[in-house]
Amino acid sequence: MQGPAEIAHGPMLIGFTINVLLLGIMTTQLYIYYTQYKDDKTWIKLFVATLYILNIANTVLSLVYLYQSLIVFFGNVEKLTIVPWVFGVGDPILTGLITSAVQMFFAWRIFVLTKNLVYFAVIVVIALLSGVSAFVTPFIVAKNPFFVDMRLAAVPDTLWLGAGVVADILITTILVYYLRMHKTGLKQSDMMIDRIIRFTVQTGLLTVIVAVIDIIFFLAKTDGIHVMLTFTLCKLYSTSLMSSLNSRRGWGKNSTGLINGRDLGDQILATSSYVGHVSHRQHGTFKPQETMQFSSPPSFEVRVEVESHQLMDIANNVGSTLTGSGEKKTLGLQTETMHDLQ
């Protein structure tokens, strides 16, 4: 027979352990980001820092709740059945805030890449619906603050997780579709695009699977399995975002490991639209003459100077000149550099 703490708090403890491990991974990702991408826009750096602080707060509040339940009130079975405010703030509210913020960041990325305001608006509205539903959930639970009564918040909880799943699917689908439609027909650039597509699908699929399983367990069972999954959700979104930001240099490498100008990942981050500049498709036909379009590329000159000198006839000692008068001939060799793909 299961003990009172084992039913709900056992899975919570497992979820909290995964939460802490993912926070450690995110900390490493944060260090890599701030050392490798110092030229990113200030607001992106502030967004990353804010996201990290929210994740720390989420972990700390979850720790406080578990410490109170399992240590401070050890042996008090009644305390194990109550949902305190620290649980409501740490899990639904902060988790919903973090996941919605990450989804809106990806919505911005899609907007700058595709210039499609409809895509942006739809994803933002769905992400906001998810965040608001997560915020409302603990207030409904507070009216009957017991774990067995958490299903009273089934509607906002399902909206929270379900809207998040829909937003993730839209983000992944739009990015994959846009990238596939803008393949260049050139091996190197297509290989980079294929790598980004695989990465996008893998990271989006992970959060979708966890959220769907979370919904199923929430609606089907009353134990803490769904809480275990929810404890990991905000960290999965955050590490997914950080992986996307930190993988940009890797996307810009070819098979030999050399960087091709600036990487394609930077363009997907939307500092510019590289894919749109690389190729144009008209009626599904690739036009080779339009492969590369660069604006105002810098240039430099290689100057080759050829001089002629006087050679005296020493034998006759008459100082006759055998060659010209020492004119300088300058050859201007104009070449263009590969412009930084921004």
Coordinates of N, CA and C in Angstrom, one line a residue, residues 66-214:
L66 N 8.2 21.6 -1.4 CA 8.5 20.2 -1.1 C 9.2 20.1 0.3
Y67 N 10.0 21.1 0.6 CA 10.6 21.1 2.0 C 9.6 21.3 3.1
Q68 N 8.6 22.1 2.9 CA 7.6 22.3 3.9 C 6.8 21.0 4.0
S69 N 6.4 20.4 2.9 CA 5.5 19.3 2.9 C 6.2 18.0 3.5
L70 N 7.5 17.8 3.1 CA 8.1 16.6 3.5 C 9.0 16.7 4.7
I71 N 9.4 17.9 5.1 CA 10.3 18.1 6.2 C 9.7 18.8 7.4
V72 N 9.2 20.0 7.1 CA 8.7 20.8 8.2 C 7.4 20.2 8.8
F73 N 6.5 19.7 7.9 CA 5.3 19.1 8.3 C 5.3 17.5 8.2
F74 N 6.5 17.0 8.4 CA 6.7 15.6 8.3 C 5.7 14.8 9.3
G75 N 5.0 13.9 8.8 CA 4.1 13.1 9.6 C 2.7 13.7 9.7
N76 N 2.5 14.9 9.2 CA 1.2 15.6 9.1 C 0.5 15.3 7.8
V77 N -0.3 14.2 7.8 CA -0.9 13.8 6.5 C -1.8 14.8 6.0
E78 N -2.5 15.6 6.8 CA -3.4 16.6 6.3 C -2.7 17.6 5.5
K79 N -1.5 18.0 5.9 CA -0.7 19.0 5.1 C -0.4 18.5 3.7
L80 N -0.3 17.2 3.5 CA 0.1 16.7 2.2 C -1.1 16.8 1.2
T81 N -2.3 17.0 1.7 CA -3.4 17.1 0.8 C -3.8 18.5 0.4
I82 N -3.1 19.5 1.1 CA -3.5 20.9 0.8 C -2.5 21.5 -0.3
V83 N -3.1 22.3 -1.1 CA -2.3 23.0 -2.2 C -2.1 24.4 -1.7
P84 N -0.9 24.8 -1.2 CA -0.6 26.1 -0.7 C -0.3 27.1 -1.8
W85 N -0.2 28.4 -1.5 CA 0.0 29.4 -2.5 C 1.4 29.3 -3.1
V86 N 2.3 28.8 -2.4 CA 3.7 28.7 -2.9 C 3.7 27.7 -4.1
F87 N 2.9 26.7 -4.0 CA 2.8 25.7 -5.1 C 2.1 26.4 -6.3
G88 N 1.1 27.1 -6.1 CA 0.3 27.7 -7.2 C 1.2 28.8 -7.9
V89 N 2.0 29.5 -7.2 CA 2.8 30.5 -7.9 C 4.0 29.9 -8.6
G90 N 4.6 28.9 -7.9 CA 5.8 28.3 -8.5 C 5.5 27.4 -9.7
D91 N 4.4 26.7 -9.7 CA 4.1 25.8 -10.8 C 3.2 26.4 -11.9
P92 N 1.9 26.6 -11.7 CA 1.1 27.1 -12.8 C 1.5 28.5 -13.3
I93 N 1.6 29.4 -12.4 CA 1.8 30.8 -12.8 C 3.2 31.0 -13.5
L94 N 4.3 30.6 -12.8 CA 5.6 30.9 -13.4 C 5.8 30.0 -14.6
T95 N 5.3 28.7 -14.6 CA 5.5 27.9 -15.7 C 4.7 28.4 -16.9
G96 N 3.5 28.9 -16.7 CA 2.7 29.4 -17.8 C 3.4 30.7 -18.3
L97 N 3.9 31.5 -17.5 CA 4.6 32.7 -17.9 C 5.8 32.5 -18.8
I98 N 6.6 31.5 -18.3 CA 7.8 31.1 -19.1 C 7.5 30.5 -20.4
T99 N 6.6 29.6 -20.5 CA 6.3 28.9 -21.7 C 5.7 29.9 -22.7
S100 N 4.8 30.8 -22.2 CA 4.2 31.8 -23.1 C 5.2 32.8 -23.7
A101 N 6.2 33.2 -22.8 CA 7.2 34.1 -23.2 C 8.1 33.5 -24.3
V102 N 8.4 32.2 -24.2 CA 9.2 31.5 -25.2 C 8.5 31.4 -26.5
Q103 N 7.2 31.1 -26.4 CA 6.4 30.9 -27.6 C 6.3 32.3 -28.4
M104 N 6.1 33.4 -27.6 CA 6.1 34.7 -28.2 C 7.4 35.1 -28.8
F105 N 8.5 34.7 -28.3 CA 9.8 34.9 -28.8 C 9.9 34.3 -30.2
F106 N 9.5 33.0 -30.3 CA 9.5 32.3 -31.5 C 8.5 32.9 -32.5
A107 N 7.4 33.5 -32.0 CA 6.5 34.2 -32.9 C 7.2 35.4 -33.5
W108 N 7.9 36.1 -32.7 CA 8.7 37.3 -33.3 C 9.7 36.8 -34.3
R109 N 10.4 35.7 -34.1 CA 11.3 35.2 -35.0 C 10.6 34.9 -36.3
I110 N 9.5 34.2 -36.3 CA 8.8 33.9 -37.5 C 8.3 35.2 -38.2
F111 N 7.9 36.2 -37.5 CA 7.5 37.4 -38.1 C 8.6 38.1 -38.9
V112 N 9.8 38.2 -38.3 CA 10.9 38.8 -39.0 C 11.4 38.0 -40.2
L113 N 11.2 36.7 -40.1 CA 11.7 35.8 -41.1 C 10.7 35.9 -42.3
T114 N 9.4 35.8 -42.0 CA 8.4 35.6 -43.1 C 7.7 37.0 -43.4
K115 N 7.8 38.0 -42.5 CA 7.1 39.2 -42.7 C 5.6 39.0 -42.8
N116 N 5.1 38.0 -42.2 CA 3.7 37.7 -42.2 C 3.1 38.0 -40.8
L117 N 2.3 39.1 -40.8 CA 1.7 39.5 -39.5 C 0.6 38.6 -39.0
V118 N 0.0 37.9 -39.9 CA -1.1 36.9 -39.5 C -0.5 35.8 -38.6
Y119 N 0.6 35.2 -39.1 CA 1.3 34.2 -38.3 C 1.6 34.6 -36.9
F120 N 2.2 35.8 -36.9 CA 2.7 36.4 -35.6 C 1.5 36.6 -34.7
A121 N 0.4 37.2 -35.2 CA -0.7 37.5 -34.4 C -1.4 36.2 -33.8
V122 N -1.6 35.2 -34.7 CA -2.2 34.0 -34.2 C -1.4 33.3 -33.1
I123 N -0.1 33.2 -33.3 CA 0.7 32.5 -32.3 C 0.7 33.3 -31.0
V124 N 0.8 34.6 -31.1 CA 0.8 35.5 -29.9 C -0.5 35.3 -29.1
V125 N -1.6 35.3 -29.8 CA -2.9 35.2 -29.2 C -3.0 33.9 -28.5
I126 N -2.6 32.8 -29.1 CA -2.7 31.5 -28.5 C -1.8 31.4 -27.3
A127 N -0.5 31.9 -27.4 CA 0.4 31.9 -26.3 C -0.2 32.7 -25.1
L128 N -0.8 33.9 -25.4 CA -1.4 34.6 -24.3 C -2.5 33.9 -23.7
L129 N -3.3 33.2 -24.5 CA -4.4 32.3 -23.9 C -3.9 31.3 -23.0
S130 N -2.8 30.7 -23.4 CA -2.1 29.7 -22.5 C -1.6 30.3 -21.2
G131 N -1.0 31.5 -21.3 CA -0.4 32.1 -20.1 C -1.5 32.6 -19.2
V132 N -2.6 33.2 -19.7 CA -3.7 33.6 -18.9 C -4.4 32.4 -18.2
S133 N -4.6 31.3 -18.9 CA -5.2 30.1 -18.3 C -4.3 29.6 -17.2
A134 N -3.0 29.6 -17.3 CA -2.1 29.1 -16.3 C -2.2 30.1 -15.1
F135 N -2.4 31.4 -15.3 CA -2.5 32.3 -14.2 C -3.8 32.1 -13.4
V136 N -4.9 31.8 -14.1 CA -6.2 31.7 -13.5 C -6.3 30.3 -12.7
T137 N -5.6 29.3 -13.1 CA -5.7 28.0 -12.5 C -5.6 28.0 -11.0
P138 N -4.5 28.5 -10.4 CA -4.4 28.5 -8.9 C -5.4 29.2 -8.2
F139 N -6.0 30.2 -8.8 CA -7.1 31.0 -8.1 C -8.4 30.1 -8.0
I140 N -8.6 29.3 -9.0 CA -9.7 28.4 -9.0 C -9.5 27.3 -7.9
V141 N -8.3 26.8 -8.0 CA -7.9 25.7 -7.0 C -8.0 26.2 -5.6
A142 N -7.6 27.5 -5.4 CA -7.6 28.1 -4.0 C -9.0 28.0 -3.3
K143 N -10.1 28.0 -4.1 CA -11.4 27.9 -3.5 C -11.6 26.5 -2.8
N144 N -11.0 25.5 -3.4 CA -11.0 24.1 -2.7 C -9.5 23.6 -2.8
P145 N -8.7 24.1 -1.9 CA -7.2 23.9 -2.0 C -6.8 22.5 -1.6
F146 N -7.3 21.5 -2.3 CA -6.9 20.1 -2.0 C -6.6 19.5 -3.4
F147 N -5.5 18.6 -3.3 CA -5.1 18.0 -4.6 C -6.2 17.2 -5.2
V148 N -7.0 16.5 -4.4 CA -8.1 15.7 -5.0 C -9.2 16.5 -5.7
D149 N -9.2 17.9 -5.4 CA -10.2 18.7 -6.1 C -9.6 19.5 -7.2
M150 N -8.4 19.2 -7.6 CA -7.7 20.0 -8.7 C -8.4 19.9 -10.0
R151 N -9.3 18.9 -10.2 CA -10.0 18.7 -11.4 C -11.1 19.8 -11.6
L152 N -11.3 20.5 -10.5 CA -12.3 21.7 -10.6 C -11.7 22.7 -11.5
A153 N -10.4 22.7 -11.7 CA -9.7 23.6 -12.6 C -9.3 23.0 -13.9
A154 N -10.1 22.0 -14.3 CA -9.8 21.2 -15.5 C -9.9 22.1 -16.8
V155 N -10.8 23.0 -16.8 CA -11.0 23.8 -18.0 C -9.8 24.8 -18.2
P156 N -9.4 25.6 -17.2 CA -8.2 26.5 -17.4 C -7.0 25.7 -17.6
D157 N -6.8 24.6 -16.8 CA -5.6 23.8 -16.9 C -5.5 23.2 -18.3
T158 N -6.6 22.6 -18.9 CA -6.5 22.1 -20.2 C -6.3 23.1 -21.3
L159 N -6.9 24.3 -21.1 CA -6.6 25.4 -22.0 C -5.2 25.8 -22.0
W160 N -4.6 25.9 -20.8 CA -3.2 26.3 -20.6 C -2.3 25.3 -21.4
L161 N -2.4 24.0 -21.1 CA -1.5 23.1 -21.8 C -1.9 22.8 -23.2
G162 N -3.2 22.8 -23.5 CA -3.7 22.6 -24.9 C -3.3 23.7 -25.8
A163 N -3.5 25.0 -25.4 CA -3.1 26.1 -26.2 C -1.6 26.1 -26.4
G164 N -0.8 25.7 -25.4 CA 0.6 25.6 -25.6 C 1.0 24.6 -26.7
V165 N 0.3 23.5 -26.7 CA 0.6 22.4 -27.7 C 0.3 23.0 -29.1
V166 N -0.9 23.7 -29.2 CA -1.3 24.3 -30.5 C -0.2 25.3 -31.0
A167 N 0.2 26.1 -30.1 CA 1.2 27.1 -30.4 C 2.5 26.5 -30.9
D168 N 3.0 25.4 -30.2 CA 4.2 24.7 -30.6 C 4.1 24.1 -31.9
I169 N 2.9 23.5 -32.2 CA 2.7 22.9 -33.5 C 2.7 23.9 -34.6
L170 N 2.1 25.1 -34.4 CA 2.1 26.1 -35.4 C 3.5 26.7 -35.7
I171 N 4.2 26.9 -34.6 CA 5.6 27.4 -34.7 C 6.4 26.5 -35.6
T172 N 6.4 25.2 -35.2 CA 7.2 24.2 -35.9 C 6.8 24.1 -37.4
T173 N 5.5 24.0 -37.6 CA 5.0 23.9 -39.0 C 5.3 25.0 -39.9
I174 N 5.1 26.3 -39.4 CA 5.4 27.5 -40.2 C 6.9 27.5 -40.5
L175 N 7.8 27.3 -39.5 CA 9.2 27.4 -39.8 C 9.6 26.3 -40.8
V176 N 9.2 25.1 -40.6 CA 9.6 24.0 -41.5 C 9.1 24.3 -43.0
Y177 N 7.8 24.8 -43.1 CA 7.2 25.1 -44.4 C 8.0 26.2 -45.1
Y178 N 8.3 27.3 -44.3 CA 9.0 28.4 -44.9 C 10.4 28.0 -45.4
L179 N 11.1 27.3 -44.5 CA 12.5 26.9 -44.9 C 12.5 26.0 -46.1
R180 N 11.6 25.0 -46.1 CA 11.5 24.1 -47.3 C 11.2 24.8 -48.6
M181 N 10.3 25.8 -48.5 CA 9.9 26.6 -49.7 C 11.1 27.5 -50.2
H182 N 12.1 27.7 -49.4 CA 13.1 28.6 -49.8 C 14.5 27.9 -49.8
K183 N 14.4 26.6 -50.2 CA 15.7 25.9 -50.5 C 16.3 26.5 -51.8
T184 N 17.6 26.5 -51.9 CA 18.2 27.2 -53.0 C 18.5 26.3 -54.2
G185 N 18.6 25.0 -53.9 CA 19.1 24.1 -55.0 C 20.6 23.9 -54.9
L186 N 21.2 24.7 -54.0 CA 22.7 24.6 -53.8 C 22.9 23.6 -52.6
K187 N 23.9 22.7 -52.8 CA 24.1 21.7 -51.8 C 24.4 22.2 -50.4
Q188 N 25.3 23.1 -50.3 CA 25.7 23.6 -49.0 C 24.6 24.3 -48.3
S189 N 23.9 25.2 -48.9 CA 22.9 26.0 -48.3 C 21.7 25.1 -47.9
D190 N 21.4 24.1 -48.8 CA 20.3 23.2 -48.5 C 20.6 22.3 -47.4
M191 N 21.9 21.9 -47.2 CA 22.3 21.1 -46.1 C 22.1 21.8 -44.8
M192 N 22.4 23.1 -44.8 CA 22.2 23.9 -43.6 C 20.7 24.0 -43.2
I193 N 19.9 24.3 -44.3 CA 18.5 24.4 -44.0 C 17.9 23.1 -43.5
D194 N 18.3 22.0 -44.1 CA 17.8 20.7 -43.6 C 18.2 20.4 -42.1
R195 N 19.4 20.9 -41.7 CA 19.8 20.7 -40.3 C 18.9 21.6 -39.4
I196 N 18.6 22.8 -39.8 CA 17.8 23.6 -39.0 C 16.4 23.1 -38.9
I197 N 15.9 22.5 -40.0 CA 14.5 21.9 -40.0 C 14.5 20.7 -39.0
R198 N 15.5 19.9 -39.0 CA 15.6 18.7 -38.1 C 15.6 19.2 -36.7
F199 N 16.4 20.2 -36.4 CA 16.5 20.8 -35.1 C 15.2 21.4 -34.6
T200 N 14.5 22.1 -35.5 CA 13.2 22.7 -35.2 C 12.2 21.7 -34.8
V201 N 12.1 20.6 -35.6 CA 11.2 19.5 -35.4 C 11.5 18.8 -34.1
Q202 N 12.7 18.5 -33.8 CA 13.1 17.8 -32.6 C 12.8 18.6 -31.3
T203 N 13.1 19.8 -31.3 CA 12.9 20.6 -30.1 C 11.4 20.9 -29.9
G204 N 10.6 21.2 -31.0 CA 9.2 21.4 -30.9 C 8.5 20.1 -30.5
L205 N 8.9 19.0 -31.0 CA 8.2 17.7 -30.8 C 8.3 17.3 -29.3
L206 N 9.5 17.6 -28.7 CA 9.7 17.3 -27.3 C 8.7 18.0 -26.4
T207 N 8.5 19.3 -26.5 CA 7.6 20.0 -25.6 C 6.2 19.6 -25.9
V208 N 5.8 19.3 -27.2 CA 4.5 18.9 -27.5 C 4.2 17.5 -26.8
I209 N 5.1 16.6 -26.9 CA 4.8 15.3 -26.3 C 4.6 15.4 -24.8
V210 N 5.5 16.1 -24.1 CA 5.4 16.2 -22.7 C 4.1 16.9 -22.3
A211 N 3.7 18.0 -23.0 CA 2.5 18.7 -22.7 C 1.2 17.8 -22.9
V212 N 1.2 17.0 -24.0 CA 0.1 16.1 -24.3 C 0.0 15.0 -23.2
I213 N 1.1 14.4 -22.8 CA 1.1 13.4 -21.8 C 0.6 14.0 -20.5
D214 N 1.0 15.2 -20.2 CA 0.6 16.0 -19.0 C -0.9 16.1 -19.0

